[in-house]
Short mmCIF file of C-alpha atoms in Angstrom, two decimals:
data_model
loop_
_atom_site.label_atom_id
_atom_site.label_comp_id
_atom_site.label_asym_id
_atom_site.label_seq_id
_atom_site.Cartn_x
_atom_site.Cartn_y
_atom_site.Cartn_z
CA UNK A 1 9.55 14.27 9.62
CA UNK A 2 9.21 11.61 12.46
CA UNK A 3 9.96 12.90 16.23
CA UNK A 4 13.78 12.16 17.25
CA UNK A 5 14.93 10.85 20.73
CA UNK A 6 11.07 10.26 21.43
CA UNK A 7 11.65 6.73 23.16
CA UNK A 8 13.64 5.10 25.68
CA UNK A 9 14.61 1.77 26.23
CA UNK A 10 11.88 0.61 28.63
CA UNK A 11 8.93 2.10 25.88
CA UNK A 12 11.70 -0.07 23.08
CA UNK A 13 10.72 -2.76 25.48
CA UNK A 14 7.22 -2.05 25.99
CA UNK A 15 6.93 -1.83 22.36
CA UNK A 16 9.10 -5.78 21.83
CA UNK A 17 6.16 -7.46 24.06
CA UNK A 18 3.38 -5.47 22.88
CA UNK A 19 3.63 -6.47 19.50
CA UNK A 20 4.15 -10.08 20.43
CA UNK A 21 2.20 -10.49 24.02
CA UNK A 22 -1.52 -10.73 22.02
CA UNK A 23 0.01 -14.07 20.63
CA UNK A 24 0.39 -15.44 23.86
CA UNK A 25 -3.12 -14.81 24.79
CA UNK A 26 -4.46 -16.42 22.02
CA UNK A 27 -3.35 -18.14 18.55
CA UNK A 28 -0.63 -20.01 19.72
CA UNK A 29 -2.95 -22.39 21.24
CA UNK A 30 -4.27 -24.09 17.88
CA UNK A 31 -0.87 -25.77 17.82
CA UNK A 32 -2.12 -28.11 20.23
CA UNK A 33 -5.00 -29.12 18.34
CA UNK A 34 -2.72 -29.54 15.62
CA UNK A 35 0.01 -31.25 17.00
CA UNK A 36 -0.61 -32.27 20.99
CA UNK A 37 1.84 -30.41 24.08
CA UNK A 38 4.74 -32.41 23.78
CA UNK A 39 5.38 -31.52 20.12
CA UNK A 40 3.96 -27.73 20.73
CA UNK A 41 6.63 -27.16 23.11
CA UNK A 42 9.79 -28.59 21.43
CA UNK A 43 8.41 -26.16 18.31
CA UNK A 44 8.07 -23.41 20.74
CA UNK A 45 11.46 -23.39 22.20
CA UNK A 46 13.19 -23.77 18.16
CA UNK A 47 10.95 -21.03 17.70
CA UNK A 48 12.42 -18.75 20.57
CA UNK A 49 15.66 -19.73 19.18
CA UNK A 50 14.75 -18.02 15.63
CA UNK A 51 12.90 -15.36 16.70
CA UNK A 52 15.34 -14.41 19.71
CA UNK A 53 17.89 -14.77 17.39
CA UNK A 54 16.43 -12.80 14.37
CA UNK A 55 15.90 -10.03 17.00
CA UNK A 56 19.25 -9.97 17.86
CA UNK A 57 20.66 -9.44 14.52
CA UNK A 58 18.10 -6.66 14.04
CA UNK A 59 19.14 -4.90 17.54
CA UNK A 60 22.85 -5.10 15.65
CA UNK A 61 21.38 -3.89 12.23
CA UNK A 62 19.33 -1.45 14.19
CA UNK A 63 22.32 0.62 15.59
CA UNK A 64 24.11 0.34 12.45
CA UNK A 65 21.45 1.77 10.02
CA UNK A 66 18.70 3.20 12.14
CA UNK A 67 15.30 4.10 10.59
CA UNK A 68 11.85 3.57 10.28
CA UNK A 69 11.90 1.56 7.60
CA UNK A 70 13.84 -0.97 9.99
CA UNK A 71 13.88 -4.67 8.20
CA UNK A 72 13.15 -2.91 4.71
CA UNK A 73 16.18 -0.50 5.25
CA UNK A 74 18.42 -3.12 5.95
CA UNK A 75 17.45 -6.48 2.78
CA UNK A 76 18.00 -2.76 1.08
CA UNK A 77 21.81 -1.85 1.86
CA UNK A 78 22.70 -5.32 1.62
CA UNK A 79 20.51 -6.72 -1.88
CA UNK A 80 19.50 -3.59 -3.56
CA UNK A 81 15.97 -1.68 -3.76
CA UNK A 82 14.43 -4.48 -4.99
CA UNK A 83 14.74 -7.16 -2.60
CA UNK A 84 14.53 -4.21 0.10
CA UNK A 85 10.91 -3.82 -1.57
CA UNK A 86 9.95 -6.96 -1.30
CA UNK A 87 10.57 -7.64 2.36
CA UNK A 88 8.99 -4.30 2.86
CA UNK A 89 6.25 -4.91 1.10
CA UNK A 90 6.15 -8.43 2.96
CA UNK A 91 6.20 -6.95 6.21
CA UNK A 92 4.33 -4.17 5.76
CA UNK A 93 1.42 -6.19 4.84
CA UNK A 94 2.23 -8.63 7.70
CA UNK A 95 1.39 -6.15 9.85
CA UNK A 96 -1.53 -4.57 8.69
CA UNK A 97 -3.36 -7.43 8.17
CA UNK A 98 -2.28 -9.12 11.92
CA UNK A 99 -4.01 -6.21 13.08
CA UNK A 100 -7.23 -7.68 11.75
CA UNK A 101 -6.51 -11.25 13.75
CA UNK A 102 -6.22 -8.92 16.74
CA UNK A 103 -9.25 -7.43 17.04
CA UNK A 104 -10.82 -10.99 16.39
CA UNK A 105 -9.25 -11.95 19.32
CA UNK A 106 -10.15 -9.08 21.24
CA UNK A 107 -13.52 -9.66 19.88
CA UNK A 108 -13.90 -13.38 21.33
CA UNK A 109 -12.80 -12.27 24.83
CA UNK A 110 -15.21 -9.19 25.10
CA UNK A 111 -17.52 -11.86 24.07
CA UNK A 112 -16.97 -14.23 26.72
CA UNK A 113 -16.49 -11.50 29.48
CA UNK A 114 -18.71 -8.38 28.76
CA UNK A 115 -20.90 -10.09 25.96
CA UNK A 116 -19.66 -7.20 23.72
CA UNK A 117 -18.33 -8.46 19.96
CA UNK A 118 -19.16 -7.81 16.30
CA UNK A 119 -18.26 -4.79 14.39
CA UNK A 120 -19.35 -2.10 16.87
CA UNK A 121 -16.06 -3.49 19.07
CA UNK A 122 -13.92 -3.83 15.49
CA UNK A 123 -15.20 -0.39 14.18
CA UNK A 124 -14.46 1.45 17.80
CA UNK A 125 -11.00 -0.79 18.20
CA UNK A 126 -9.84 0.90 15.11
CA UNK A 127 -10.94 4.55 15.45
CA UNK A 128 -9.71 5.22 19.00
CA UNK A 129 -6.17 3.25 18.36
CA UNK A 130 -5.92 4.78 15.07
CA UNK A 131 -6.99 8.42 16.61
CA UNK A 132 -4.63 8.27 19.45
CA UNK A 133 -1.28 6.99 17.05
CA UNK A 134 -2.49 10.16 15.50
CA UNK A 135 -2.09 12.37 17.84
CA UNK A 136 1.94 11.38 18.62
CA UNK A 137 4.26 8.57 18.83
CA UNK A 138 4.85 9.69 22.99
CA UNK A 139 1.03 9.55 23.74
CA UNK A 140 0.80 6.13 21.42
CA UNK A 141 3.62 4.48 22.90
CA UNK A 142 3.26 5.74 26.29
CA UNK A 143 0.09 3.59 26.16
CA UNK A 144 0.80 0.88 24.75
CA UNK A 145 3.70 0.54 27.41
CA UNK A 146 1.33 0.69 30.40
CA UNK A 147 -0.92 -1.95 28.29
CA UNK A 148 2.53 -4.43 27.78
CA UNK A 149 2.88 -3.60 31.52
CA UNK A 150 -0.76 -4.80 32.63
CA UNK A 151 -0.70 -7.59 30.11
CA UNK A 152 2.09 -9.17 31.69
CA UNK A 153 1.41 -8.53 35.12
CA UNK A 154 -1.75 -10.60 33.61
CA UNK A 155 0.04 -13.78 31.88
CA UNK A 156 2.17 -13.93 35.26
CA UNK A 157 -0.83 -13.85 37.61
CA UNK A 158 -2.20 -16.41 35.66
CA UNK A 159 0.54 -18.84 36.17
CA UNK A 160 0.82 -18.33 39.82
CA UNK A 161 -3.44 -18.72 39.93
CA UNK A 162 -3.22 -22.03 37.26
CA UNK A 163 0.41 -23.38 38.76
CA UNK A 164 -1.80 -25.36 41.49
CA UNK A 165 -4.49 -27.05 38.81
CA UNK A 166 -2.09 -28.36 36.66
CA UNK A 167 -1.51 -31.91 35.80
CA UNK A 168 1.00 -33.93 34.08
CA UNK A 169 -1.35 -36.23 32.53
CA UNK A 170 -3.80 -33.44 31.51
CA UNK A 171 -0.84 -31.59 29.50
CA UNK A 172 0.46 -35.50 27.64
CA UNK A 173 -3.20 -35.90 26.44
CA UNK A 174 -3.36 -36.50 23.07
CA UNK A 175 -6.05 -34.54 20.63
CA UNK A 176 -7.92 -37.63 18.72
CA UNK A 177 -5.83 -36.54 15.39
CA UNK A 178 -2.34 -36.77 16.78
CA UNK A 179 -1.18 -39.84 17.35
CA UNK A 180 2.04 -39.76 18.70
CA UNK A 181 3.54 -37.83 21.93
CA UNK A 182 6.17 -36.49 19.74
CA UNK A 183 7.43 -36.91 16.35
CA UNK A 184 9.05 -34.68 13.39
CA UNK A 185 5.42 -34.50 11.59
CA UNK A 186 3.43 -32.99 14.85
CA UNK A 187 6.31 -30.81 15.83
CA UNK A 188 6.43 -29.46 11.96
CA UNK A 189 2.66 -29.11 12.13
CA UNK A 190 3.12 -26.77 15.47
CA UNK A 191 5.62 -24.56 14.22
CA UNK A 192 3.37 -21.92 12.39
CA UNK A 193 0.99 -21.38 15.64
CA UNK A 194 4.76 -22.16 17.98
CA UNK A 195 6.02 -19.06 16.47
CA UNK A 196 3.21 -16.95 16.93
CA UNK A 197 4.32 -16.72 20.89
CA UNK A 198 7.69 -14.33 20.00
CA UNK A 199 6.73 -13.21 16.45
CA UNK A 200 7.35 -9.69 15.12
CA UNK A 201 9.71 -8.78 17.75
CA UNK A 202 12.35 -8.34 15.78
CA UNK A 203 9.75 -5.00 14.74
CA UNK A 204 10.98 -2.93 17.25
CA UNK A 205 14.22 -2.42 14.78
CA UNK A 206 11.59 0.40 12.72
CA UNK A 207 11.53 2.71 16.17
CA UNK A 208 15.37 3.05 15.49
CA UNK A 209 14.89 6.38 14.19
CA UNK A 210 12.82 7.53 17.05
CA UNK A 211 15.21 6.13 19.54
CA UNK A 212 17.30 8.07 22.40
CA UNK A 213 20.84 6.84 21.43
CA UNK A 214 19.63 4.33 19.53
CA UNK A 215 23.46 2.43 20.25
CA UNK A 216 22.39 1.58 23.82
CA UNK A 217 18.46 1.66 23.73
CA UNK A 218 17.57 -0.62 21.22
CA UNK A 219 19.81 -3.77 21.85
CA UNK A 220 18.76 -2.97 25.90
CA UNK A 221 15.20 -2.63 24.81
CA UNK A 222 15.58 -6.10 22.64
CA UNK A 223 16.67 -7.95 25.22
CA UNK A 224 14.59 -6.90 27.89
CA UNK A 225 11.53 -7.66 25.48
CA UNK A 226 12.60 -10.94 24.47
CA UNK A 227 13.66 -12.39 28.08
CA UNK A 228 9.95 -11.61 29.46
CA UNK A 229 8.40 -12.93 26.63
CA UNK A 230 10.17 -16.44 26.72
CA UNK A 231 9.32 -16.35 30.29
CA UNK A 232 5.42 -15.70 30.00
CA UNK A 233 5.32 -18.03 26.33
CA UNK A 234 6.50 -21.00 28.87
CA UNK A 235 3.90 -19.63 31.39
CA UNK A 236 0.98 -19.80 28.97
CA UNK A 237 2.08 -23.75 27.34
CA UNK A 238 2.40 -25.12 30.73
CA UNK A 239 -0.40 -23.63 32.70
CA UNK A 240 -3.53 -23.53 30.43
CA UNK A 241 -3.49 -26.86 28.49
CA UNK A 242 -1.97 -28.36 32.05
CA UNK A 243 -5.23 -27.37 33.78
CA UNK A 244 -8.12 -26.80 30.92
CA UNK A 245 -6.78 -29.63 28.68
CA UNK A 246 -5.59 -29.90 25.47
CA UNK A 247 -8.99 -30.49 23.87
CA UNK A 248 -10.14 -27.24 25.45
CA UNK A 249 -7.63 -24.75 25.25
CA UNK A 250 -6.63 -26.24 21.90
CA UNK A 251 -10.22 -24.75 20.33
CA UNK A 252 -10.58 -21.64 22.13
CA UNK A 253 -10.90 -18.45 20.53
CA UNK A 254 -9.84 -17.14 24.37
CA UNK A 255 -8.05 -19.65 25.46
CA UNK A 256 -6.76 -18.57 29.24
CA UNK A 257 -10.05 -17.46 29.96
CA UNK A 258 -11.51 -20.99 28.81
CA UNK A 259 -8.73 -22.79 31.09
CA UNK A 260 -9.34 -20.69 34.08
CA UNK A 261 -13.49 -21.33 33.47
CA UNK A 262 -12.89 -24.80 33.24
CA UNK A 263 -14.28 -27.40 35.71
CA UNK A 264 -10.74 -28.15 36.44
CA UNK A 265 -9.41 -25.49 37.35
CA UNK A 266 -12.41 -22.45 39.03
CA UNK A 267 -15.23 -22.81 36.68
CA UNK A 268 -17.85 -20.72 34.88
CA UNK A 269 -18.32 -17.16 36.65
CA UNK A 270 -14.87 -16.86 38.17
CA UNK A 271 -14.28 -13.11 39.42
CA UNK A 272 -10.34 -14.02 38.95
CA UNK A 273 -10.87 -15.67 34.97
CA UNK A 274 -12.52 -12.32 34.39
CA UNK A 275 -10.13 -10.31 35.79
CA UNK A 276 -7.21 -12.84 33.17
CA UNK A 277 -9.50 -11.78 30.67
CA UNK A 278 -9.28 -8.24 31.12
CA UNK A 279 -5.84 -8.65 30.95
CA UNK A 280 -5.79 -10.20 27.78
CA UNK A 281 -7.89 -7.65 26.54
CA UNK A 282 -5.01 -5.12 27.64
CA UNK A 283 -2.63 -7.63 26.00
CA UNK A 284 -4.53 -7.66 22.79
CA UNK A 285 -4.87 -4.06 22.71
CA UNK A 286 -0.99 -3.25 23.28
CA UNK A 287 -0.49 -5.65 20.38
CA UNK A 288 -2.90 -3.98 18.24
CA UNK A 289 -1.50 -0.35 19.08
CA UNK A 290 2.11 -1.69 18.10
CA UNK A 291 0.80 -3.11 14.73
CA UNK A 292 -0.61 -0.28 13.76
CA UNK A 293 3.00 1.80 14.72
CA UNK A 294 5.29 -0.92 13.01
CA UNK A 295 2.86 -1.29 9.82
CA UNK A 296 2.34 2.75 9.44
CA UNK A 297 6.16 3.46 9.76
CA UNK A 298 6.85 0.74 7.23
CA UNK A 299 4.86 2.33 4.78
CA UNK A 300 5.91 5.79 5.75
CA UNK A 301 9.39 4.71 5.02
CA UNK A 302 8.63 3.13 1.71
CA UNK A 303 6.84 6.17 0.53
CA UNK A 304 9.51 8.51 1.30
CA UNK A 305 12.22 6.67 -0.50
CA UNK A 306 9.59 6.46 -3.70
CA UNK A 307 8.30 3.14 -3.26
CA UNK A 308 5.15 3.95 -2.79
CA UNK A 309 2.53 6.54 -3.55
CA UNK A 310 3.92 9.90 -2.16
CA UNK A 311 0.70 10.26 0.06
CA UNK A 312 1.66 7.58 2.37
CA UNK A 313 4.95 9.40 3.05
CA UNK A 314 3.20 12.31 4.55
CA UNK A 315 2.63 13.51 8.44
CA UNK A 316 0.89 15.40 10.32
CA UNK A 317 1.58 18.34 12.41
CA UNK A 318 2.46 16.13 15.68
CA UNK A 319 4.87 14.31 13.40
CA UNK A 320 2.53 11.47 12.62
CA UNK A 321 2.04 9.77 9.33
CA UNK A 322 -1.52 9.59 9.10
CA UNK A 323 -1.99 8.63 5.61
CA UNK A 324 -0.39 5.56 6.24
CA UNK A 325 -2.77 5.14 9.60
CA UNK A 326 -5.71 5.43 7.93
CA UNK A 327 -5.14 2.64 4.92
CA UNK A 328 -4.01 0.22 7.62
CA UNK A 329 -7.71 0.49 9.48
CA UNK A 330 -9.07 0.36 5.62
CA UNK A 331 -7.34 -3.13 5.29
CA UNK A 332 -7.66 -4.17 8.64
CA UNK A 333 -10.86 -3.98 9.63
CA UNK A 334 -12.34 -5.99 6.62
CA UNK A 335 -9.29 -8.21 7.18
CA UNK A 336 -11.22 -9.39 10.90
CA UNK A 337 -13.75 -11.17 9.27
CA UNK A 338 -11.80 -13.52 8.06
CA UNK A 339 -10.81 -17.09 9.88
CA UNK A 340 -8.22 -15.81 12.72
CA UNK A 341 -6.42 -18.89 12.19
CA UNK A 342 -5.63 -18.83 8.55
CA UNK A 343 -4.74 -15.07 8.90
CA UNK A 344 -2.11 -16.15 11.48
CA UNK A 345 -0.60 -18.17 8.92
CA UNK A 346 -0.84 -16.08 6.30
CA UNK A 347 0.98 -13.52 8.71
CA UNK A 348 3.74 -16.02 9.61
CA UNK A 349 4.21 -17.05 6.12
CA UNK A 350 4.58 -13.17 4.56
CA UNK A 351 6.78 -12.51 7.84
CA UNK A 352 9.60 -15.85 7.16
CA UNK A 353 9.71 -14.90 3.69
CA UNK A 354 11.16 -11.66 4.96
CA UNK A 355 13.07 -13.05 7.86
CA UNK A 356 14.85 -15.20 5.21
CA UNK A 357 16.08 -12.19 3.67
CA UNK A 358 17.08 -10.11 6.83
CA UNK A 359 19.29 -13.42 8.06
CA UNK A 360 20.86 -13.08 4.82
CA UNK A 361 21.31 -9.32 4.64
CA UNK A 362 23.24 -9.32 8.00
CA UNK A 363 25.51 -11.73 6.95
CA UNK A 364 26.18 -10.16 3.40
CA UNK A 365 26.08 -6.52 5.71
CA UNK A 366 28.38 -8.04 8.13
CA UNK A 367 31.15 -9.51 5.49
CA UNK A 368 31.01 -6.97 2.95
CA UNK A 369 30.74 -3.93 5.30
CA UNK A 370 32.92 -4.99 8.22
CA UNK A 371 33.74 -1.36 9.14
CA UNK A 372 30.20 0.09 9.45
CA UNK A 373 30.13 1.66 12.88
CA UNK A 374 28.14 -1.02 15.46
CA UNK A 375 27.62 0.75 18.86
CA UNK A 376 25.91 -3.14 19.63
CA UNK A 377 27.75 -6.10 18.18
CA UNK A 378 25.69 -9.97 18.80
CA UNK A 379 28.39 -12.42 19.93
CA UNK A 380 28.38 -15.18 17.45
CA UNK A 381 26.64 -13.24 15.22
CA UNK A 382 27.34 -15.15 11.55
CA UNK A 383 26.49 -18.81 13.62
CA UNK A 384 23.28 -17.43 14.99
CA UNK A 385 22.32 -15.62 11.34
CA UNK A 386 23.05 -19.32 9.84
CA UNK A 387 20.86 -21.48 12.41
CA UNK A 388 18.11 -18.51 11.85
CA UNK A 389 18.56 -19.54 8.10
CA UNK A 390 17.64 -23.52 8.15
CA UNK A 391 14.85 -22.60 10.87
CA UNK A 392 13.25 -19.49 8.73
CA UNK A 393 13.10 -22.36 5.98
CA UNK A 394 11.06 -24.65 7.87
CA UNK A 395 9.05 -22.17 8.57
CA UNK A 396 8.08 -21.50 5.31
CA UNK A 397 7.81 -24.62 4.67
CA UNK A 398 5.38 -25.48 7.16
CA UNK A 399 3.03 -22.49 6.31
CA UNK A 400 1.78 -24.06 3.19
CA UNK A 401 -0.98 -25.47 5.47
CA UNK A 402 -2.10 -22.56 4.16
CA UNK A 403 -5.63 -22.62 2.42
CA UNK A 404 -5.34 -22.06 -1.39
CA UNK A 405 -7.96 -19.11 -1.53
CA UNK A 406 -5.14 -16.89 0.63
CA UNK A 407 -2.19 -18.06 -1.12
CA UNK A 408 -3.83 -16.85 -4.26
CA UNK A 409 -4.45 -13.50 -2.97
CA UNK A 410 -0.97 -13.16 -1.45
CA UNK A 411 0.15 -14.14 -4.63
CA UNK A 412 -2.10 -11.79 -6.61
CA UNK A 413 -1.33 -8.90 -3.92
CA UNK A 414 2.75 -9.58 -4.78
CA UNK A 415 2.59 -9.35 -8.08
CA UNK A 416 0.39 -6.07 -7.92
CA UNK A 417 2.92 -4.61 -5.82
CA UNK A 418 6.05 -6.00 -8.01
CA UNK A 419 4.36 -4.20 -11.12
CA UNK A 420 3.97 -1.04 -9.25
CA UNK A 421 7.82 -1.50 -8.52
CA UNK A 422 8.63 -1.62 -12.36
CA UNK A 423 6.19 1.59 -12.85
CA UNK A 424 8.26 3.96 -10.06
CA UNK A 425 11.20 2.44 -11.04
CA UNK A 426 10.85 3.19 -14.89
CA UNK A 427 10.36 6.99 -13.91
CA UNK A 428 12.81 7.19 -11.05
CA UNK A 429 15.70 4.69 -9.89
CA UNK A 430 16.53 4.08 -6.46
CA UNK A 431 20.17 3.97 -6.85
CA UNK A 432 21.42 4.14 -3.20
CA UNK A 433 19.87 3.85 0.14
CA UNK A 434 18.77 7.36 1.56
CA UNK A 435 20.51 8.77 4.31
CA UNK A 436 17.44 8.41 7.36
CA UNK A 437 19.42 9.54 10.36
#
């Protein structure tokens, strides 16, 4: 059994940006290179609309139905166990396999700073994060809040250091494949890497269960997580390519560290780029201790309502469910070798398919169960769902950049995980959703 009342709203918080904040140290930034500044940033700001919104109608989901399971829980009340599976299954695999883009990017600014990398930095990354999450959610996300905390104490130095270096002309430069400032082909081509600044925020819904009053903490948690992360997203677009260039930061496995080491801005050796850098590391870090919570409580859940192998549904003696822990490093770890960028979009792509869902299980939640007890109703709550709708879908749309070698395996892994569906659900049927509170 998980630990109740274990979190308050400023750890809800610290959990929002720490599972988004690694984003805005790097990955976002190959939407320049794909689509130039102008177009990243009009993506960037529909993307804070869908994710800010998504998160929103999770915080209201959230209080309604809280538990682990968060987005899996909820396609489950409103569409039956099957669709519930599926988005499960989609996020859960999100998540474990983002973990393996993280410590890439870890990896490439250890490199830069420390000239540490490789699988020595993967292999430790893994053990410690995994052996602490074992040891209790409080000592996991007591961490990772002090990591959010440093991180953006990081982003926001950065601005103030870059705010002076930056230049107009240096942000409307165009990369040589782009060829206009802005149109609806470079801004579509942005979205996938756009989104990866607020992305998985809407997460925080699976620490629900674990929540003090969840009614109060998670919607003030939500918020607080998604106003600092549209302010340090706007920090990172404007500052780095406006002072490195959009060339620069555009290819850059470390991208504020490349800016800041730029000859426009204070060059190779900087104390204060290292010092950025170890903040990003922090960043990265906080992001990889929250994937590793989000992805092992999905799973957790899943198992314990019998849609997965029992195993998985098991804890510890601190309350932890370390079955779960361990398969995510198994996947992970061999998951870092592979091109950070077409992870990210195999990540974004697995995550919309969801999101498409959730938008449409609040709305079906929110007409067909209009009683349900909501300590936090959103204001406007069908129009935002709606708008969240058409943007998911372009989304998903835009992700079949995608390289065809991934697409088959996501493909291969859903069908896998459909068939083991039909196997549990020949022996035992999931007829209603389990009480988790």
């Amino acid at each position: 059994m998980l630990k109740k009342s274990a979190l308050g709203w400023p750890k809800i918080a610290g959990l929002g940006i720490a599972l988004v904040v690694a984003g805005q140290f790097s990955g976002w930034n190959f939407g320049l290179a794909a689509g130039g500044w102008l177009n990243m940033l009009v993506a960037t700001l529909l993307m804070a609309l869908l994710c800010g919104g998504l998160a929103l109608c999770v915080a209201e989901l959230s209080t309604a139905l809280p538990s682990a399971g968060g987005v899996f829980v909820y396609a489950q009340s409103a569409f039956g166990p099957f669709v519930g599976y599926l988005v499960g299954v989609a996020c859960a695999l999100a998540l474990t396999i983002g973990t393996g883009a993280a410590a890439t990017f870890i990896c490439a600014y250890t490199e830069s700073i420390f000239g540490l990398g490789g699988w020595t930095v993967k292999i430790a990354l893994f053990a410690v994060i995994i052996g602490i999450h074992m040891r209790g959610v409080g000592e996991a996300m007591g961490l990772t809040f002090i990591a959010g905390v440093i991180a953006v104490i990081a982003l926001l130095t950065f601005g103030v250091a870059m705010a002076p270096h930056v230049e107009l002309a240096t942000l409307l430069e165009l990369p040589a494949s782009v060829a206009t400032p802005v149109s609806l082909g470079g801004i579509f081509a942005c979205v996938p890497f756009a989104i990866w600044l607020f992305i998985t925020v809407e997460q925080t819904g699976s620490a629900a269960e674990e929540a003090h009053n969840s009614g109060r903490t998670m919607p003030r948690g939500i918020l607080a997580a998604i106003g600092t992360l549209l302010v340090t997203a706007l920090v990172v677009l404007v500052c780095a390519p406006g002072a490195g260039g959009v060339e620069l930061v555009g290819s850059a496995g470390d991208p504020l560290y490349a800016a800041m080491s730029s000859n426009s801005a204070f060059g190779e050796g900087s104390w204060l780029a290292r010092v950025i850098g170890c903040g990003a590391v922090f960043g990265l870090i906080a992001t990889f201790f929250s994937l590793v919570y989000t992805a092992s409580r999905q799973l957790f859940a899943m198992a314990r309502d019998g849609l997965f192998p029992q195993w998985l549904g098991k804890t510890g003696k601190r309350g932890t469910p370390y079955p779960a822990l361990l398969l995510i490093g198994a996947i992970g770890l061999p998951v870092s070798e592979v091109d950070p960028a077409t992870v990210m979009l195999a990540v974004v792509l697995l995550l919309n398919v969801g999101y498409l869902l959730i938008f449409g299980a609040y709305l079906r939640i929110k007409t067909r169960q209009p009683d349900l007890p909501r300590p936090f109703t959103l204001p406007g709550g069908k129009l935002v769902a709606w708008l969240g709708l058409a943007l998911t879908l372009v989304v998903i749309a835009a992700c079949f950049q995608l390289d065809m070698l991934m697409l088959i395996a996501l493909a291969v892994t859903f069908t896998l995980c459909i068939f083991n569906y039909l196997l549990r659900n020949r022996r035992t049927t999931v007829t209603e959703v389990p009480d988790h509170a």
